[in-house]
């Protein structure tokens, strides 16, 4: 079991109705996406970090490492947003000329990149809240109650499980290669990485076939069944969620963010 799954089953919100967590996730994500501003994105990110770490009891080191993963990709991707290439005269904060073209960073491009970065980070923190506090089985049950087509639910479940198989397989191969000094230098590292990618897909394919065979052996008929614990909605929790979202939306409107 990966740590994300472990914490999804072992956190202080395990007895909370999944619908309440989904409601908090949807409302906060909506405020982050439809009332965008730098301060709103920062507020959403800090709110979710506080809820996940302080209330749900997820270790802050683990949560910080999770945020670093999309954060590093976002920084790389936002370089393309911040950097402008033009042949027209332009006011650059920093720039240089490459032949007839001017390459540099404008104030408008930098502002757009910063806003996009924190907006994306806020949305990711909302997704992490749901992933770290709600097990997949409860999310599937919730989707079925919302009348999501059975085919879509089955695809989500199988893809989620196959992603975990892929990650688990990559971790095992990486550990085996590291124990044999496969990454002691850049040259051996590239060789080991290519072998890891090749072996990972072959082994994960075989593992997925084994998973399908085990499902068929248990009379799999195209629909997965889970045992769900019955939980009741808490009026107190709903009122707290509505109050928090109202304050967040009011702050977003005050800050000037609207789509």
XYZ file of N, CA and C in Angstrom:
777
model
N 0.848 -1.199 0.000
C 0.000 0.000 0.000
C 0.879 1.244 0.000
N 0.631 2.168 -0.935
C 1.393 3.403 -0.969
C 0.953 4.319 0.159
N 1.811 5.323 0.440
C 1.526 6.201 1.575
C 0.241 6.995 1.384
N -0.051 7.389 0.127
C -1.284 8.145 -0.117
C -2.499 7.305 0.282
N -2.485 6.024 -0.115
C -3.578 5.128 0.258
C -3.603 4.897 1.765
N -2.406 4.759 2.347
C -2.312 4.530 3.798
C -2.949 5.690 4.571
N -2.602 6.914 4.200
C -3.153 8.068 4.913
C -4.641 8.272 4.604
N -5.080 7.854 3.390
C -6.502 7.975 3.068
C -7.356 7.113 4.001
N -6.787 5.964 4.415
C -7.521 5.078 5.326
C -7.223 5.387 6.790
N -6.159 6.141 7.071
C -5.749 6.402 8.447
C -5.529 7.898 8.654
N -6.611 8.623 8.806
C -6.528 10.038 9.132
C -7.704 10.390 10.046
N -7.717 11.584 10.565
C -8.744 11.964 11.543
C -10.111 12.217 10.921
N -10.189 12.177 9.578
C -11.466 12.393 8.899
C -12.089 11.089 8.410
N -11.597 9.954 8.882
C -12.118 8.682 8.358
C -13.587 8.473 8.711
N -14.048 9.052 9.816
C -15.446 8.881 10.212
C -16.363 9.966 9.654
N -15.786 10.910 8.921
C -16.583 11.977 8.313
C -17.224 11.447 7.028
N -18.458 11.820 6.782
C -19.156 11.371 5.573
C -18.387 11.847 4.328
N -18.165 10.947 3.350
C -17.418 11.373 2.154
C -18.085 12.505 1.387
N -19.412 12.606 1.499
C -20.101 13.706 0.827
C -19.706 15.065 1.387
N -19.437 15.134 2.697
C -19.010 16.397 3.299
C -17.625 16.796 2.785
N -16.737 15.807 2.681
C -15.392 16.106 2.161
C -15.455 16.499 0.688
N -16.335 15.817 -0.069
C -16.482 16.177 -1.485
C -17.080 17.577 -1.627
N -18.012 17.922 -0.746
C -18.611 19.263 -0.788
C -17.559 20.336 -0.516
N -16.736 20.098 0.492
C -15.663 21.051 0.810
C -14.673 21.165 -0.348
N -14.366 20.026 -0.963
C -13.441 20.011 -2.102
C -14.007 20.785 -3.291
N -15.274 20.528 -3.628
C -15.882 21.165 -4.809
C -15.998 22.676 -4.615
N -16.468 23.104 -3.435
C -16.654 24.534 -3.199
C -15.325 25.281 -3.186
N -14.329 24.700 -2.519
C -13.022 25.365 -2.449
C -12.357 25.419 -3.817
N -12.467 24.316 -4.559
C -11.905 24.292 -5.910
C -12.595 25.325 -6.804
N -13.919 25.475 -6.644
C -14.665 26.446 -7.452
C -14.212 27.871 -7.152
N -14.030 28.178 -5.859
C -13.553 29.512 -5.499
C -12.162 29.757 -6.090
N -11.315 28.738 -6.036
C -9.940 28.885 -6.541
C -9.918 29.106 -8.055
N -10.820 28.418 -8.770
C -10.782 28.485 -10.237
C -11.602 29.639 -10.804
N -12.743 29.952 -10.166
C -13.644 30.945 -10.756
C -13.522 32.334 -10.141
N -12.832 32.457 -9.019
C -12.568 33.772 -8.425
C -11.060 33.940 -8.275
N -10.348 33.912 -9.393
C -8.881 33.863 -9.307
C -8.257 35.202 -8.941
N -7.346 35.139 -8.028
C -6.460 36.254 -7.704
C -5.299 35.644 -6.929
N -4.212 36.365 -6.848
C -3.031 35.820 -6.164
C -3.327 35.543 -4.700
N -4.015 36.488 -4.043
C -4.299 36.299 -2.614
C -5.292 35.156 -2.397
N -6.270 34.989 -3.319
C -7.222 33.879 -3.190
C -6.515 32.534 -3.331
N -5.632 32.433 -4.312
C -4.898 31.176 -4.512
C -4.036 30.853 -3.295
N -3.374 31.874 -2.735
C -2.560 31.653 -1.535
C -3.433 31.231 -0.358
N -4.618 31.886 -0.233
C -5.515 31.545 0.872
C -6.006 30.106 0.757
N -6.353 29.667 -0.470
C -6.811 28.288 -0.675
C -5.687 27.300 -0.356
N -4.480 27.606 -0.810
C -3.352 26.708 -0.549
C -3.072 26.588 0.947
N -3.073 27.708 1.654
C -2.824 27.677 3.098
C -3.970 27.008 3.846
N -5.221 27.260 3.397
C -6.376 26.631 4.040
C -6.300 25.114 3.926
N -6.029 24.635 2.718
C -5.956 23.189 2.515
C -4.782 22.579 3.264
N -3.663 23.282 3.299
C -2.505 22.770 4.053
C -2.840 22.672 5.544
N -3.546 23.689 6.075
C -3.934 23.648 7.485
C -4.900 22.522 7.783
N -5.889 22.326 6.887
C -6.883 21.266 7.099
C -6.220 19.889 7.021
N -5.364 19.699 6.018
C -4.742 18.383 5.819
C -3.744 18.067 6.938
N -2.920 19.029 7.303
C -1.848 18.760 8.279
C -2.358 18.860 9.716
N -3.050 19.946 10.045
C -3.437 20.176 11.439
C -4.699 19.399 11.832
N -5.696 19.346 10.941
C -6.955 18.686 11.298
C -6.966 17.199 10.934
N -6.515 16.876 9.720
C -6.540 15.475 9.307
C -5.373 14.674 9.875
N -4.305 15.359 10.312
C -3.177 14.656 10.930
C -2.195 14.052 9.949
N -2.152 14.560 8.722
C -1.157 14.074 7.753
C 0.180 14.742 8.079
N 1.281 13.980 8.145
C 2.595 14.592 8.450
C 2.948 15.706 7.475
N 3.421 16.835 7.994
C 3.703 17.983 7.134
C 4.856 17.719 6.185
N 5.801 16.877 6.599
C 6.918 16.566 5.697
C 6.423 15.821 4.457
N 5.517 14.862 4.680
C 4.969 14.100 3.550
C 4.144 15.001 2.638
N 3.329 15.869 3.258
C 2.504 16.781 2.458
C 3.380 17.761 1.666
N 4.462 18.242 2.305
C 5.378 19.140 1.605
C 6.032 18.470 0.405
N 6.414 17.203 0.571
C 7.018 16.479 -0.551
C 6.015 16.295 -1.687
N 4.736 16.052 -1.330
C 3.719 15.912 -2.372
C 3.552 17.202 -3.167
N 3.595 18.336 -2.455
C 3.453 19.621 -3.163
C 4.654 19.924 -4.047
N 5.821 19.404 -3.666
C 7.014 19.661 -4.482
C 6.917 19.005 -5.854
N 6.195 17.886 -5.938
C 6.107 17.165 -7.226
C 5.433 18.027 -8.294
N 4.179 18.491 -8.086
C 3.581 19.367 -9.113
C 4.263 20.729 -9.163
N 4.795 21.185 -8.007
C 5.453 22.488 -7.993
C 6.631 22.548 -8.944
N 7.447 21.485 -8.966
C 8.613 21.481 -9.861
C 8.176 21.459 -11.325
N 7.126 20.678 -11.637
C 6.631 20.643 -13.021
C 6.034 21.993 -13.422
N 5.333 22.622 -12.484
C 4.723 23.920 -12.791
C 5.781 24.969 -13.082
N 6.867 24.963 -12.302
C 7.929 25.950 -12.510
C 8.532 25.794 -13.902
N 8.763 24.536 -14.300
C 9.329 24.288 -15.636
C 8.356 24.741 -16.730
N 7.067 24.409 -16.541
C 6.082 24.758 -17.557
C 5.824 26.248 -17.662
N 5.944 26.968 -16.534
C 5.632 28.386 -16.542
C 6.735 29.233 -17.164
N 7.895 28.624 -17.380
C 8.961 29.363 -18.082
C 8.469 29.779 -19.468
N 7.719 28.858 -20.119
C 7.184 29.164 -21.454
C 6.166 30.295 -21.394
N 5.478 30.458 -20.272
C 4.493 31.538 -20.141
C 5.191 32.862 -19.864
N 6.224 32.833 -19.036
C 6.880 34.077 -18.624
C 7.779 34.659 -19.717
N 8.375 33.788 -20.526
C 9.333 34.253 -21.532
C 8.591 34.611 -22.819
N 8.886 35.768 -23.369
C 8.264 36.226 -24.617
C 9.325 36.317 -25.703
N 8.901 35.968 -26.924
C 9.772 36.074 -28.095
C 9.064 36.960 -29.112
N 9.680 38.052 -29.515
C 9.022 38.990 -30.423
C 10.055 39.699 -31.300
N 9.551 40.211 -32.407
C 10.412 41.026 -33.273
C 10.107 42.497 -33.101
N 9.029 42.777 -32.334
C 8.623 44.161 -32.103
C 9.335 44.722 -30.871
N 9.526 46.020 -30.802
C 10.116 46.641 -29.593
C 9.221 46.378 -28.395
N 9.813 45.993 -27.306
C 9.032 45.613 -26.142
C 9.793 45.987 -24.874
N 9.040 46.347 -23.811
C 9.650 46.698 -22.531
C 9.887 45.426 -21.720
N 11.139 44.959 -21.739
C 11.476 43.751 -21.001
C 12.035 44.109 -19.623
N 11.656 43.285 -18.615
C 12.355 43.377 -17.328
C 13.751 42.812 -17.466
N 13.839 41.763 -18.274
C 15.133 41.181 -18.629
C 14.997 40.618 -20.030
N 15.970 40.850 -20.855
C 15.885 40.333 -22.209
C 17.213 40.384 -22.932
N 17.232 39.733 -24.070
C 18.422 39.720 -24.913
C 17.971 39.569 -26.367
N 18.853 39.805 -27.276
C 18.538 39.710 -28.701
C 19.234 38.502 -29.308
N 18.452 37.743 -30.074
C 18.978 36.603 -30.825
C 18.676 36.873 -32.294
N 19.628 37.516 -32.977
C 19.393 37.898 -34.361
C 18.354 39.000 -34.439
N 17.265 38.758 -35.216
C 16.194 39.742 -35.343
C 15.154 39.646 -34.238
N 15.294 38.650 -33.387
C 14.284 38.417 -32.360
C 14.782 38.878 -30.983
N 13.823 39.354 -30.193
C 14.110 39.723 -28.806
C 13.470 38.696 -27.886
N 14.247 38.166 -26.975
C 13.773 37.153 -26.018
C 13.920 37.723 -24.619
N 12.827 37.699 -23.842
C 12.917 38.239 -22.502
C 11.656 38.033 -21.698
N 11.631 38.654 -20.539
C 10.500 38.524 -19.609
C 9.874 39.901 -19.431
N 8.579 40.000 -19.764
C 7.856 41.247 -19.555
C 7.135 41.202 -18.201
N 6.707 42.370 -17.717
C 5.990 42.420 -16.438
C 4.652 41.691 -16.537
N 3.953 41.874 -17.685
C 2.667 41.196 -17.854
C 2.849 39.680 -17.903
N 3.885 39.216 -18.607
C 4.150 37.782 -18.677
C 4.524 37.201 -17.330
N 5.321 37.962 -16.552
C 5.707 37.499 -15.225
C 4.507 37.429 -14.290
N 3.621 38.451 -14.356
C 2.418 38.425 -13.514
C 1.517 37.243 -13.866
N 1.348 37.010 -15.174
C 0.518 35.878 -15.604
C 1.098 34.557 -15.123
N 2.414 34.408 -15.224
C 3.057 33.157 -14.800
C 2.908 32.947 -13.293
N 3.094 34.009 -12.504
C 2.983 33.879 -11.043
C 1.548 33.534 -10.651
N 0.559 34.232 -11.245
C -0.842 33.941 -10.929
C -1.221 32.521 -11.331
N -0.758 32.102 -12.509
C -1.073 30.749 -12.975
C -0.444 29.700 -12.068
N 0.769 29.966 -11.601
C 1.467 29.017 -10.724
C 0.694 28.808 -9.412
N 0.345 29.917 -8.748
C -0.335 29.785 -7.455
C -1.774 29.297 -7.615
N -2.406 29.630 -8.743
C -3.757 29.120 -9.000
C -3.730 27.610 -9.197
N -2.755 27.130 -9.947
C -2.617 25.689 -10.156
C -2.262 24.996 -8.850
N -1.379 25.618 -8.051
C -0.983 25.017 -6.774
C -2.179 24.945 -5.821
N -3.039 25.957 -5.833
C -4.251 25.915 -5.017
C -5.174 24.790 -5.431
N -5.350 24.607 -6.744
C -6.206 23.523 -7.237
C -5.625 22.158 -6.875
N -4.299 22.035 -6.984
C -3.653 20.762 -6.622
C -3.817 20.477 -5.130
N -3.719 21.507 -4.302
C -3.888 21.293 -2.860
C -5.307 20.811 -2.543
N -6.313 21.267 -3.319
C -7.685 20.766 -3.138
C -7.760 19.274 -3.484
N -7.117 18.898 -4.577
C -7.113 17.485 -4.962
C -6.395 16.638 -3.923
N -5.294 17.147 -3.365
C -4.575 16.404 -2.331
C -5.433 16.220 -1.089
N -6.242 17.242 -0.761
C -7.124 17.107 0.402
C -8.045 15.905 0.219
N -8.685 15.811 -0.962
C -9.620 14.714 -1.202
C -8.887 13.366 -1.259
N -7.718 13.344 -1.890
C -6.981 12.084 -2.036
C -6.453 11.571 -0.704
N -6.039 12.488 0.184
C -5.409 12.078 1.436
C -6.408 11.808 2.553
N -7.663 12.205 2.360
C -8.644 12.020 3.435
C -9.771 11.062 3.067
N -9.885 10.703 1.780
C -11.016 9.874 1.346
C -10.506 8.649 0.591
N -10.766 7.435 1.097
C -10.358 6.230 0.366
C -11.083 6.113 -0.963
N -10.460 5.419 -1.892
C -11.029 5.260 -3.232
C -12.377 4.557 -3.179
N -12.528 3.596 -2.270
C -13.798 2.860 -2.191
C -14.950 3.796 -1.829
N -14.698 4.756 -0.921
C -15.752 5.713 -0.559
C -16.053 6.674 -1.703
N -15.020 7.058 -2.445
C -15.244 7.946 -3.587
C -16.064 7.247 -4.664
N -15.805 5.946 -4.857
C -16.599 5.185 -5.835
C -18.060 5.126 -5.405
N -18.276 4.854 -4.113
C -19.654 4.826 -3.602
C -20.357 6.159 -3.775
N -19.617 7.237 -3.556
C -20.195 8.572 -3.714
C -20.554 8.853 -5.172
N -19.667 8.461 -6.088
C -19.945 8.666 -7.520
C -21.181 7.889 -7.958
N -21.347 6.692 -7.429
C -22.532 5.898 -7.785
C -23.805 6.551 -7.262
N -23.729 7.124 -6.050
C -24.909 7.817 -5.523
C -25.239 9.063 -6.332
N -24.217 9.663 -6.944
C -24.445 10.837 -7.786
C -24.882 10.459 -9.200
N -25.128 9.155 -9.421
C -25.621 8.657 -10.708
C -24.615 8.838 -11.839
N -23.332 8.767 -11.506
C -22.313 8.778 -12.558
C -22.389 7.443 -13.292
N -22.325 7.428 -14.637
C -22.430 6.163 -15.382
C -21.464 5.099 -14.854
N -21.984 3.853 -14.802
C -21.200 2.751 -14.230
C -19.891 2.547 -14.980
N -19.911 2.725 -16.310
C -18.691 2.524 -17.098
C -17.606 3.522 -16.676
N -17.998 4.776 -16.434
C -17.029 5.795 -16.015
C -16.452 5.461 -14.646
N -17.312 5.012 -13.743
C -16.846 4.654 -12.400
C -15.873 3.482 -12.459
N -16.188 2.478 -13.262
C -15.299 1.321 -13.384
C -13.958 1.717 -13.977
N -13.994 2.588 -14.993
C -12.736 3.037 -15.601
C -11.888 3.808 -14.589
N -12.528 4.682 -13.799
C -11.790 5.442 -12.787
C -11.142 4.496 -11.774
N -11.906 3.503 -11.345
C -11.394 2.558 -10.343
C -10.213 1.757 -10.877
N -10.366 1.224 -12.097
C -9.297 0.395 -12.654
C -8.054 1.220 -12.969
N -8.247 2.419 -13.512
C -7.091 3.276 -13.810
C -6.373 3.665 -12.529
N -7.143 3.975 -11.479
C -6.542 4.324 -10.189
C -5.701 3.163 -9.674
N -6.242 1.953 -9.754
C -5.513 0.786 -9.256
C -4.287 0.496 -10.119
N -4.413 0.649 -11.444
C -3.279 0.373 -12.327
C -2.155 1.397 -12.128
N -2.512 2.646 -11.814
C -1.473 3.634 -11.520
C -0.674 3.212 -10.297
N -1.371 2.682 -9.291
C -0.671 2.243 -8.090
C 0.211 1.023 -8.381
N -0.266 0.134 -9.263
C 0.560 -1.013 -9.656
C 1.828 -0.522 -10.342
N 1.675 0.484 -11.216
C 2.821 1.031 -11.945
C 3.832 1.663 -10.977
N 3.331 2.443 -10.024
C 4.230 3.091 -9.067
C 4.914 2.068 -8.160
N 4.150 1.079 -7.738
C 4.721 0.057 -6.865
C 5.809 -0.730 -7.594
N 5.551 -1.042 -8.864
C 6.527 -1.781 -9.659
C 7.787 -0.942 -9.869
N 7.620 0.348 -10.160
C 8.783 1.224 -10.358
C 9.600 1.327 -9.078
N 8.943 1.395 -7.925
C 9.669 1.464 -6.652
C 10.469 0.216 -6.381
N 9.905 -0.943 -6.676
C 10.624 -2.197 -6.447
C 11.847 -2.314 -7.352
N 11.669 -1.962 -8.630
C 12.794 -2.057 -9.573
C 13.883 -1.052 -9.196
N 13.472 0.161 -8.802
C 14.463 1.183 -8.424
C 15.250 0.755 -7.195
N 14.582 0.163 -6.225
C 15.285 -0.310 -5.027
C 16.282 -1.405 -5.377
N 15.864 -2.336 -6.258
C 16.770 -3.418 -6.662
C 17.983 -2.866 -7.420
N 17.749 -1.886 -8.294
C 18.872 -1.302 -9.044
C 19.802 -0.512 -8.125
N 19.229 0.223 -7.181
C 20.064 1.017 -6.266
C 20.925 0.125 -5.391
N 20.386 -1.024 -4.980
C 21.172 -1.941 -4.147
C 22.345 -2.534 -4.912
N 22.277 -2.496 -6.242
C 23.389 -2.987 -7.074
C 24.182 -1.821 -7.653
N 24.098 -0.652 -7.034
C 24.838 0.557 -7.427
C 24.519 0.976 -8.858
N 23.260 0.803 -9.255
C 22.876 1.138 -10.623
C 22.872 2.631 -10.906
N 22.847 3.440 -9.846
C 22.805 4.897 -10.059
C 24.039 5.579 -9.456
N 25.203 4.883 -9.464
C 26.394 5.463 -8.842
C 27.013 6.562 -9.687
N 26.711 6.614 -10.979
C 27.224 7.681 -11.844
C 26.162 8.027 -12.879
N 26.410 9.118 -13.606
C 25.421 9.546 -14.595
C 25.263 8.513 -15.703
N 26.376 7.931 -16.126
C 26.315 6.963 -17.221
C 25.520 5.721 -16.811
N 25.852 5.157 -15.645
C 25.120 3.974 -15.184
C 23.673 4.340 -14.821
N 23.476 5.613 -14.408
C 22.123 6.045 -14.075
C 21.215 6.041 -15.291
N 21.711 6.554 -16.426
C 20.899 6.548 -17.649
C 20.599 5.116 -18.100
N 21.623 4.246 -17.993
C 21.409 2.845 -18.381
C 20.368 2.183 -17.481
N 20.511 2.428 -16.170
C 19.551 1.827 -15.231
C 18.146 2.375 -15.446
N 18.063 3.670 -15.769
C 16.747 4.276 -15.973
C 16.050 3.688 -17.196
N 16.813 3.477 -18.275
C 16.214 2.875 -19.477
C 15.749 1.453 -19.190
N 16.552 0.706 -18.411
C 16.140 -0.653 -18.054
C 14.916 -0.636 -17.140
N 14.873 0.370 -16.274
C 13.710 0.492 -15.368
C 12.430 0.723 -16.151
N 12.490 1.641 -17.133
C 11.286 1.941 -17.922
C 10.819 0.708 -18.685
N 11.792 -0.001 -19.308
C 11.435 -1.192 -20.083
C 10.836 -2.270 -19.188
N 11.520 -2.545 -18.069
C 11.043 -3.610 -17.171
C 9.722 -3.232 -16.526
N 9.553 -1.945 -16.227
C 8.351 -1.500 -15.532
C 7.108 -1.778 -16.365
N 7.161 -1.483 -17.651
C 5.978 -1.681 -18.479
C 5.695 -3.166 -18.697
N 6.763 -3.963 -18.857
C 6.538 -5.404 -19.048
C 5.940 -6.030 -17.793
N 6.543 -5.729 -16.637
C 6.061 -6.312 -15.385
C 4.679 -5.782 -15.006
N 4.451 -4.485 -15.227
C 3.133 -3.943 -14.871
C 2.046 -4.517 -15.769
N 2.395 -4.790 -17.051
C 1.414 -5.413 -17.940
C 1.044 -6.809 -17.444
N 2.081 -7.559 -17.050
C 1.810 -8.900 -16.519
C 0.995 -8.819 -15.230
N 1.336 -7.838 -14.387
C 0.613 -7.686 -13.125
C -0.845 -7.315 -13.370
N -1.079 -6.465 -14.376
C -2.466 -6.100 -14.687
C -3.244 -7.302 -15.199
N -2.568 -8.175 -15.976
C -3.234 -9.401 -16.445
C -3.581 -10.299 -15.263
N -2.646 -10.400 -14.294
C -2.927 -11.211 -13.098
C -4.104 -10.629 -12.319
N -4.176 -9.284 -12.260
C -5.285 -8.658 -11.548
C -6.610 -8.966 -12.236
N -6.608 -8.911 -13.573
C -7.842 -9.216 -14.299
C -8.252 -10.677 -14.111
N -7.251 -11.595 -14.141
C -7.558 -13.020 -13.925
C -8.157 -13.247 -12.541
N -7.605 -12.535 -11.548
C -8.137 -12.711 -10.184
C -9.561 -12.160 -10.088
N -9.853 -11.090 -10.827
C -11.216 -10.557 -10.828
C -12.186 -11.528 -11.489
N -11.759 -12.112 -12.617
C -12.623 -13.080 -13.313
C -12.858 -14.297 -12.435
N -11.814 -14.739 -11.698
C -11.966 -15.895 -10.805
C -12.964 -15.609 -9.683
N -13.185 -14.321 -9.386
C -14.155 -13.941 -8.344
C -15.471 -13.458 -8.952
N -15.769 -13.989 -10.161
C -17.052 -13.720 -10.825
C -17.215 -12.244 -11.191
N -16.131 -11.626 -11.681
C -16.209 -10.233 -12.120
C -17.124 -10.137 -13.332
N -18.156 -9.310 -13.251
C -19.134 -9.175 -14.327
C -19.169 -7.767 -14.905
N -18.061 -7.041 -14.736
C -18.013 -5.684 -15.267
C -18.330 -4.625 -14.247
N -18.579 -5.029 -13.003
C -18.877 -4.059 -11.956
C -18.183 -4.481 -10.661
N -17.437 -3.556 -10.088
C -16.733 -3.833 -8.836
C -17.634 -3.488 -7.656
N -17.602 -4.330 -6.654
C -18.444 -4.127 -5.474
C -17.560 -3.899 -4.253
N -17.923 -2.910 -3.444
C -17.171 -2.599 -2.226
C -18.126 -2.575 -1.037
N -17.593 -2.925 0.114
C -18.360 -2.812 1.350
C -18.212 -1.367 1.851
N -19.337 -0.707 2.046
C -19.318 0.694 2.478
C -19.848 0.821 3.903
N -19.128 1.603 4.694
C -19.607 1.914 6.044
C -20.664 3.001 5.956
N -21.736 2.815 6.688
C -22.805 3.814 6.681
C -22.448 4.953 7.624
N -22.421 6.144 7.074
C -22.132 7.341 7.871
C -23.216 8.380 7.612
N -23.524 9.128 8.623
C -24.558 10.154 8.513
C -23.937 11.525 8.287
N -24.677 12.354 7.588
C -24.232 13.735 7.396
C -24.269 14.465 8.738
N -23.327 15.348 8.943
C -23.292 16.156 10.160
C -23.697 17.599 9.807
N -24.795 18.063 10.408
C -25.248 19.429 10.142
C -24.197 20.446 10.588
N -23.522 20.144 11.690
C -22.474 21.048 12.188
C -21.343 21.186 11.167
N -20.916 20.048 10.608
C -19.836 20.086 9.608
C -20.259 20.877 8.370
N -21.509 20.665 7.925
C -21.985 21.372 6.731
C -22.017 22.881 6.965
N -22.482 23.273 8.165
C -22.530 24.706 8.475
C -21.130 25.310 8.522
N -20.175 24.560 9.097
C -18.789 25.045 9.133
C -18.235 25.200 7.722
N -18.521 24.206 6.863
C -18.033 24.274 5.475
C -18.629 25.486 4.753
N -19.936 25.673 4.898
C -20.593 26.811 4.233
C -20.024 28.132 4.751
N -19.784 28.220 6.077
C -19.244 29.457 6.650
C -17.829 29.731 6.129
N -17.006 28.692 6.095
C -15.629 28.864 5.602
C -15.628 29.291 4.142
N -16.483 28.642 3.332
C -16.514 28.973 1.910
C -17.075 30.375 1.679
N -18.036 30.786 2.514
C -18.580 32.142 2.386
C -17.497 33.184 2.675
N -16.718 32.941 3.738
C -15.621 33.868 4.065
C -14.589 33.886 2.945
N -14.277 32.709 2.416
C -13.277 32.615 1.341
C -13.768 33.326 0.077
N -15.055 33.122 -0.264
C -15.606 33.774 -1.455
C -15.667 35.295 -1.270
N -16.041 35.728 -0.055
C -16.080 37.170 0.205
C -14.689 37.785 0.091
N -13.696 37.077 0.611
C -12.320 37.568 0.498
C -11.874 37.623 -0.965
N -12.278 36.592 -1.741
C -11.892 36.557 -3.154
C -12.518 37.725 -3.919
N -13.796 38.006 -3.631
C -14.459 39.128 -4.300
C -13.852 40.455 -3.867
N -13.499 40.573 -2.588
C -12.867 41.796 -2.083
C -11.496 42.006 -2.747
N -10.804 40.895 -2.977
C -9.482 40.983 -3.603
C -9.566 41.261 -5.096
N -10.810 41.191 -5.639
C -10.983 41.561 -7.042
C -10.953 40.425 -8.005
N -10.935 39.181 -7.515
C -10.866 38.054 -8.418
C -12.223 37.622 -8.912
N -12.432 37.586 -10.195
C -13.652 37.055 -10.800
C -13.320 36.659 -12.221
N -13.923 35.554 -12.668
C -13.574 35.030 -13.995
C -14.398 35.702 -15.073
